[in-house]
Amino acid sequence: MTLEIPECDVTKNPDSSLEAHHTNSPANAPADVTATTFRDLELGCLAARVAWSLWPDGKAG
């Protein structure tokens, strides 16, 4: 099964945790969202997508 979330690159770690990186993030950037279940990862990415659309330069306020 392939885990996919729009605008994110999803990685499954050896400990079964999941990480999502924004597609445009640098390769060495920390994960934007981490979770233990795919559903939690989806919800975290949804919240992150809202933040990315409000602050495209990554700076709030």
PDB file of N, CA and C in Angstrom:
ATOM      1  N   MET A   1       0.847  -1.178   0.000  1.00  0.00           N
ATOM      2  CA  MET A   1       0.000   0.000   0.000  1.00  0.00           C
ATOM      3  C   MET A   1       0.894   1.243   0.000  1.00  0.00           C
ATOM      4  N   THR A   2       0.575   2.180  -0.871  1.00  0.00           N
ATOM      5  CA  THR A   2       1.308   3.434  -0.937  1.00  0.00           C
ATOM      6  C   THR A   2       0.574   4.487  -0.123  1.00  0.00           C
ATOM      7  N   LEU A   3       1.307   5.158   0.738  1.00  0.00           N
ATOM      8  CA  LEU A   3       0.724   6.219   1.556  1.00  0.00           C
ATOM      9  C   LEU A   3       0.965   7.546   0.856  1.00  0.00           C
ATOM     10  N   GLU A   4      -0.103   8.222   0.479  1.00  0.00           N
ATOM     11  CA  GLU A   4       0.021   9.487  -0.231  1.00  0.00           C
ATOM     12  C   GLU A   4      -0.874  10.545   0.389  1.00  0.00           C
ATOM     13  N   ILE A   5      -0.328  11.752   0.477  1.00  0.00           N
ATOM     14  CA  ILE A   5      -1.072  12.919   0.930  1.00  0.00           C
ATOM     15  C   ILE A   5      -0.691  14.055  -0.006  1.00  0.00           C
ATOM     16  N   PRO A   6      -1.666  14.788  -0.573  1.00  0.00           N
ATOM     17  CA  PRO A   6      -1.338  15.887  -1.482  1.00  0.00           C
ATOM     18  C   PRO A   6      -0.385  16.892  -0.836  1.00  0.00           C
ATOM     19  N   GLU A   7       0.564  17.362  -1.611  1.00  0.00           N
ATOM     20  CA  GLU A   7       1.558  18.361  -1.218  1.00  0.00           C
ATOM     21  C   GLU A   7       2.575  17.847  -0.213  1.00  0.00           C
ATOM     22  N   CYS A   8       2.564  16.549   0.095  1.00  0.00           N
ATOM     23  CA  CYS A   8       3.490  16.002   1.091  1.00  0.00           C
ATOM     24  C   CYS A   8       4.179  14.754   0.558  1.00  0.00           C
ATOM     25  N   ASP A   9       5.408  14.576   1.002  1.00  0.00           N
ATOM     26  CA  ASP A   9       6.142  13.339   0.766  1.00  0.00           C
ATOM     27  C   ASP A   9       6.094  12.561   2.076  1.00  0.00           C
ATOM     28  N   VAL A  10       5.490  11.386   2.039  1.00  0.00           N
ATOM     29  CA  VAL A  10       5.277  10.587   3.247  1.00  0.00           C
ATOM     30  C   VAL A  10       6.358   9.512   3.354  1.00  0.00           C
ATOM     31  N   THR A  11       6.893   9.363   4.565  1.00  0.00           N
ATOM     32  CA  THR A  11       7.915   8.356   4.846  1.00  0.00           C
ATOM     33  C   THR A  11       7.482   7.539   6.054  1.00  0.00           C
ATOM     34  N   LYS A  12       7.627   6.219   5.940  1.00  0.00           N
ATOM     35  CA  LYS A  12       7.369   5.342   7.086  1.00  0.00           C
ATOM     36  C   LYS A  12       8.716   4.971   7.689  1.00  0.00           C
ATOM     37  N   ASN A  13       8.892   5.250   8.967  1.00  0.00           N
ATOM     38  CA  ASN A  13      10.143   4.990   9.673  1.00  0.00           C
ATOM     39  C   ASN A  13      10.214   3.543  10.150  1.00  0.00           C
ATOM     40  N   PRO A  14      11.419   3.061  10.478  1.00  0.00           N
ATOM     41  CA  PRO A  14      11.563   1.680  10.962  1.00  0.00           C
ATOM     42  C   PRO A  14      10.721   1.377  12.207  1.00  0.00           C
ATOM     43  N   ASP A  15      10.460   2.389  13.037  1.00  0.00           N
ATOM     44  CA  ASP A  15       9.642   2.171  14.241  1.00  0.00           C
ATOM     45  C   ASP A  15       8.145   2.280  13.955  1.00  0.00           C
ATOM     46  N   SER A  16       7.770   2.316  12.683  1.00  0.00           N
ATOM     47  CA  SER A  16       6.379   2.395  12.197  1.00  0.00           C
ATOM     48  C   SER A  16       5.752   3.774  12.331  1.00  0.00           C
ATOM     49  N   SER A  17       6.486   4.760  12.830  1.00  0.00           N
ATOM     50  CA  SER A  17       5.949   6.120  12.847  1.00  0.00           C
ATOM     51  C   SER A  17       5.987   6.671  11.419  1.00  0.00           C
ATOM     52  N   LEU A  18       5.217   7.705  11.196  1.00  0.00           N
ATOM     53  CA  LEU A  18       5.118   8.306   9.867  1.00  0.00           C
ATOM     54  C   LEU A  18       5.569   9.754   9.915  1.00  0.00           C
ATOM     55  N   GLU A  19       6.185  10.211   8.825  1.00  0.00           N
ATOM     56  CA  GLU A  19       6.610  11.601   8.703  1.00  0.00           C
ATOM     57  C   GLU A  19       6.131  12.134   7.368  1.00  0.00           C
ATOM     58  N   ALA A  20       5.806  13.413   7.358  1.00  0.00           N
ATOM     59  CA  ALA A  20       5.434  14.075   6.112  1.00  0.00           C
ATOM     60  C   ALA A  20       6.259  15.347   5.977  1.00  0.00           C
ATOM     61  N   HIS A  21       6.807  15.534   4.789  1.00  0.00           N
ATOM     62  CA  HIS A  21       7.558  16.738   4.452  1.00  0.00           C
ATOM     63  C   HIS A  21       6.809  17.436   3.327  1.00  0.00           C
ATOM     64  N   HIS A  22       6.702  18.754   3.409  1.00  0.00           N
ATOM     65  CA  HIS A  22       6.112  19.505   2.303  1.00  0.00           C
ATOM     66  C   HIS A  22       6.948  19.216   1.066  1.00  0.00           C
ATOM     67  N   THR A  23       6.294  19.043  -0.056  1.00  0.00           N
ATOM     68  CA  THR A  23       6.974  18.679  -1.291  1.00  0.00           C
ATOM     69  C   THR A  23       8.093  19.650  -1.648  1.00  0.00           C
ATOM     70  N   ASN A  24       7.949  20.927  -1.304  1.00  0.00           N
ATOM     71  CA  ASN A  24       8.959  21.926  -1.650  1.00  0.00           C
ATOM     72  C   ASN A  24       9.996  22.150  -0.553  1.00  0.00           C
ATOM     73  N   SER A  25       9.979  21.346   0.496  1.00  0.00           N
ATOM     74  CA  SER A  25      10.952  21.493   1.587  1.00  0.00           C
ATOM     75  C   SER A  25      12.324  21.004   1.135  1.00  0.00           C
ATOM     76  N   PRO A  26      13.385  21.601   1.673  1.00  0.00           N
ATOM     77  CA  PRO A  26      14.728  21.081   1.391  1.00  0.00           C
ATOM     78  C   PRO A  26      14.862  19.646   1.913  1.00  0.00           C
ATOM     79  N   ALA A  27      15.714  18.874   1.298  1.00  0.00           N
ATOM     80  CA  ALA A  27      15.871  17.461   1.660  1.00  0.00           C
ATOM     81  C   ALA A  27      16.305  17.269   3.109  1.00  0.00           C
ATOM     82  N   ASN A  28      17.074  18.201   3.650  1.00  0.00           N
ATOM     83  CA  ASN A  28      17.575  18.047   5.015  1.00  0.00           C
ATOM     84  C   ASN A  28      16.683  18.713   6.060  1.00  0.00           C
ATOM     85  N   ALA A  29      15.521  19.215   5.661  1.00  0.00           N
ATOM     86  CA  ALA A  29      14.603  19.872   6.598  1.00  0.00           C
ATOM     87  C   ALA A  29      13.935  18.830   7.493  1.00  0.00           C
ATOM     88  N   PRO A  30      13.644  19.198   8.747  1.00  0.00           N
ATOM     89  CA  PRO A  30      12.926  18.255   9.610  1.00  0.00           C
ATOM     90  C   PRO A  30      11.501  18.035   9.092  1.00  0.00           C
ATOM     91  N   ALA A  31      10.889  16.971   9.531  1.00  0.00           N
ATOM     92  CA  ALA A  31       9.523  16.668   9.102  1.00  0.00           C
ATOM     93  C   ALA A  31       8.572  17.786   9.511  1.00  0.00           C
ATOM     94  N   ASP A  32       7.622  18.103   8.638  1.00  0.00           N
ATOM     95  CA  ASP A  32       6.608  19.100   8.956  1.00  0.00           C
ATOM     96  C   ASP A  32       5.550  18.510   9.879  1.00  0.00           C
ATOM     97  N   VAL A  33       5.279  17.224   9.718  1.00  0.00           N
ATOM     98  CA  VAL A  33       4.267  16.540  10.530  1.00  0.00           C
ATOM     99  C   VAL A  33       4.786  15.132  10.839  1.00  0.00           C
ATOM    100  N   THR A  34       4.610  14.691  12.079  1.00  0.00           N
ATOM    101  CA  THR A  34       4.915  13.307  12.452  1.00  0.00           C
ATOM    102  C   THR A  34       3.698  12.731  13.170  1.00  0.00           C
ATOM    103  N   ALA A  35       3.505  11.431  13.041  1.00  0.00           N
ATOM    104  CA  ALA A  35       2.346  10.791  13.668  1.00  0.00           C
ATOM    105  C   ALA A  35       2.587   9.292  13.781  1.00  0.00           C
ATOM    106  N   THR A  36       1.773   8.644  14.599  1.00  0.00           N
ATOM    107  CA  THR A  36       1.869   7.193  14.744  1.00  0.00           C
ATOM    108  C   THR A  36       0.830   6.465  13.897  1.00  0.00           C
ATOM    109  N   THR A  37      -0.209   7.184  13.433  1.00  0.00           N
ATOM    110  CA  THR A  37      -1.205   6.580  12.548  1.00  0.00           C
ATOM    111  C   THR A  37      -1.348   7.435  11.296  1.00  0.00           C
ATOM    112  N   PHE A  38      -1.757   6.791  10.211  1.00  0.00           N
ATOM    113  CA  PHE A  38      -1.920   7.527   8.961  1.00  0.00           C
ATOM    114  C   PHE A  38      -3.015   8.583   9.090  1.00  0.00           C
ATOM    115  N   ARG A  39      -4.075   8.283   9.799  1.00  0.00           N
ATOM    116  CA  ARG A  39      -5.167   9.254   9.978  1.00  0.00           C
ATOM    117  C   ARG A  39      -4.662  10.500  10.699  1.00  0.00           C
ATOM    118  N   ASP A  40      -3.871  10.327  11.745  1.00  0.00           N
ATOM    119  CA  ASP A  40      -3.302  11.483  12.444  1.00  0.00           C
ATOM    120  C   ASP A  40      -2.375  12.273  11.523  1.00  0.00           C
ATOM    121  N   LEU A  41      -1.644  11.566  10.669  1.00  0.00           N
ATOM    122  CA  LEU A  41      -0.766  12.246   9.717  1.00  0.00           C
ATOM    123  C   LEU A  41      -1.596  13.065   8.726  1.00  0.00           C
ATOM    124  N   GLU A  42      -2.695  12.486   8.235  1.00  0.00           N
ATOM    125  CA  GLU A  42      -3.580  13.221   7.321  1.00  0.00           C
ATOM    126  C   GLU A  42      -4.104  14.502   7.965  1.00  0.00           C
ATOM    127  N   LEU A  43      -4.563  14.404   9.205  1.00  0.00           N
ATOM    128  CA  LEU A  43      -5.099  15.574   9.900  1.00  0.00           C
ATOM    129  C   LEU A  43      -4.012  16.615  10.152  1.00  0.00           C
ATOM    130  N   GLY A  44      -2.826  16.170  10.516  1.00  0.00           N
ATOM    131  CA  GLY A  44      -1.714  17.091  10.719  1.00  0.00           C
ATOM    132  C   GLY A  44      -1.323  17.798   9.436  1.00  0.00           C
ATOM    133  N   CYS A  45      -1.340  17.075   8.328  1.00  0.00           N
ATOM    134  CA  CYS A  45      -1.010  17.684   7.036  1.00  0.00           C
ATOM    135  C   CYS A  45      -2.085  18.677   6.607  1.00  0.00           C
ATOM    136  N   LEU A  46      -3.329  18.380   6.925  1.00  0.00           N
ATOM    137  CA  LEU A  46      -4.409  19.318   6.622  1.00  0.00           C
ATOM    138  C   LEU A  46      -4.181  20.632   7.362  1.00  0.00           C
ATOM    139  N   ALA A  47      -3.852  20.556   8.639  1.00  0.00           N
ATOM    140  CA  ALA A  47      -3.567  21.762   9.423  1.00  0.00           C
ATOM    141  C   ALA A  47      -2.333  22.479   8.879  1.00  0.00           C
ATOM    142  N   ALA A  48      -1.312  21.724   8.511  1.00  0.00           N
ATOM    143  CA  ALA A  48      -0.098  22.331   7.957  1.00  0.00           C
ATOM    144  C   ALA A  48      -0.398  23.021   6.632  1.00  0.00           C
ATOM    145  N   ARG A  49      -1.268  22.411   5.803  1.00  0.00           N
ATOM    146  CA  ARG A  49      -1.622  23.012   4.512  1.00  0.00           C
ATOM    147  C   ARG A  49      -2.281  24.369   4.704  1.00  0.00           C
ATOM    148  N   VAL A  50      -3.122  24.495   5.734  1.00  0.00           N
ATOM    149  CA  VAL A  50      -3.753  25.788   6.037  1.00  0.00           C
ATOM    150  C   VAL A  50      -2.677  26.807   6.380  1.00  0.00           C
ATOM    151  N   ALA A  51      -1.734  26.420   7.228  1.00  0.00           N
ATOM    152  CA  ALA A  51      -0.647  27.331   7.603  1.00  0.00           C
ATOM    153  C   ALA A  51       0.196  27.702   6.387  1.00  0.00           C
ATOM    154  N   TRP A  52       0.495  26.741   5.521  1.00  0.00           N
ATOM    155  CA  TRP A  52       1.300  27.033   4.329  1.00  0.00           C
ATOM    156  C   TRP A  52       0.580  28.014   3.415  1.00  0.00           C
ATOM    157  N   SER A  53      -0.750  27.909   3.336  1.00  0.00           N
ATOM    158  CA  SER A  53      -1.487  28.826   2.459  1.00  0.00           C
ATOM    159  C   SER A  53      -1.590  30.223   3.064  1.00  0.00           C
ATOM    160  N   LEU A  54      -1.653  30.316   4.401  1.00  0.00           N
ATOM    161  CA  LEU A  54      -1.732  31.625   5.048  1.00  0.00           C
ATOM    162  C   LEU A  54      -0.375  32.317   5.106  1.00  0.00           C
ATOM    163  N   TRP A  55       0.671  31.528   5.313  1.00  0.00           N
ATOM    164  CA  TRP A  55       2.029  32.084   5.438  1.00  0.00           C
ATOM    165  C   TRP A  55       2.971  31.350   4.495  1.00  0.00           C
ATOM    166  N   PRO A  56       2.890  31.633   3.183  1.00  0.00           N
ATOM    167  CA  PRO A  56       3.717  30.896   2.219  1.00  0.00           C
ATOM    168  C   PRO A  56       5.218  31.080   2.428  1.00  0.00           C
ATOM    169  N   ASP A  57       5.616  32.167   3.082  1.00  0.00           N
ATOM    170  CA  ASP A  57       7.046  32.371   3.334  1.00  0.00           C
ATOM    171  C   ASP A  57       7.493  31.706   4.629  1.00  0.00           C
ATOM    172  N   GLY A  58       6.550  31.045   5.325  1.00  0.00           N
ATOM    173  CA  GLY A  58       6.879  30.332   6.545  1.00  0.00           C
ATOM    174  C   GLY A  58       6.911  31.183   7.793  1.00  0.00           C
ATOM    175  N   LYS A  59       6.486  32.435   7.686  1.00  0.00           N
ATOM    176  CA  LYS A  59       6.534  33.337   8.839  1.00  0.00           C
ATOM    177  C   LYS A  59       5.128  33.794   9.203  1.00  0.00           C
ATOM    178  N   ALA A  60       4.694  33.453  10.397  1.00  0.00           N
ATOM    179  CA  ALA A  60       3.372  33.878  10.869  1.00  0.00           C
ATOM    180  C   ALA A  60       3.417  35.341  11.277  1.00  0.00           C
ATOM    181  N   GLY A  61       2.314  36.017  11.029  1.00  0.00           N
ATOM    182  CA  GLY A  61       2.166  37.390  11.487  1.00  0.00           C
ATOM    183  C   GLY A  61       2.803  38.340  10.592  1.00  0.00           C
TER     184      GLY A  61
END
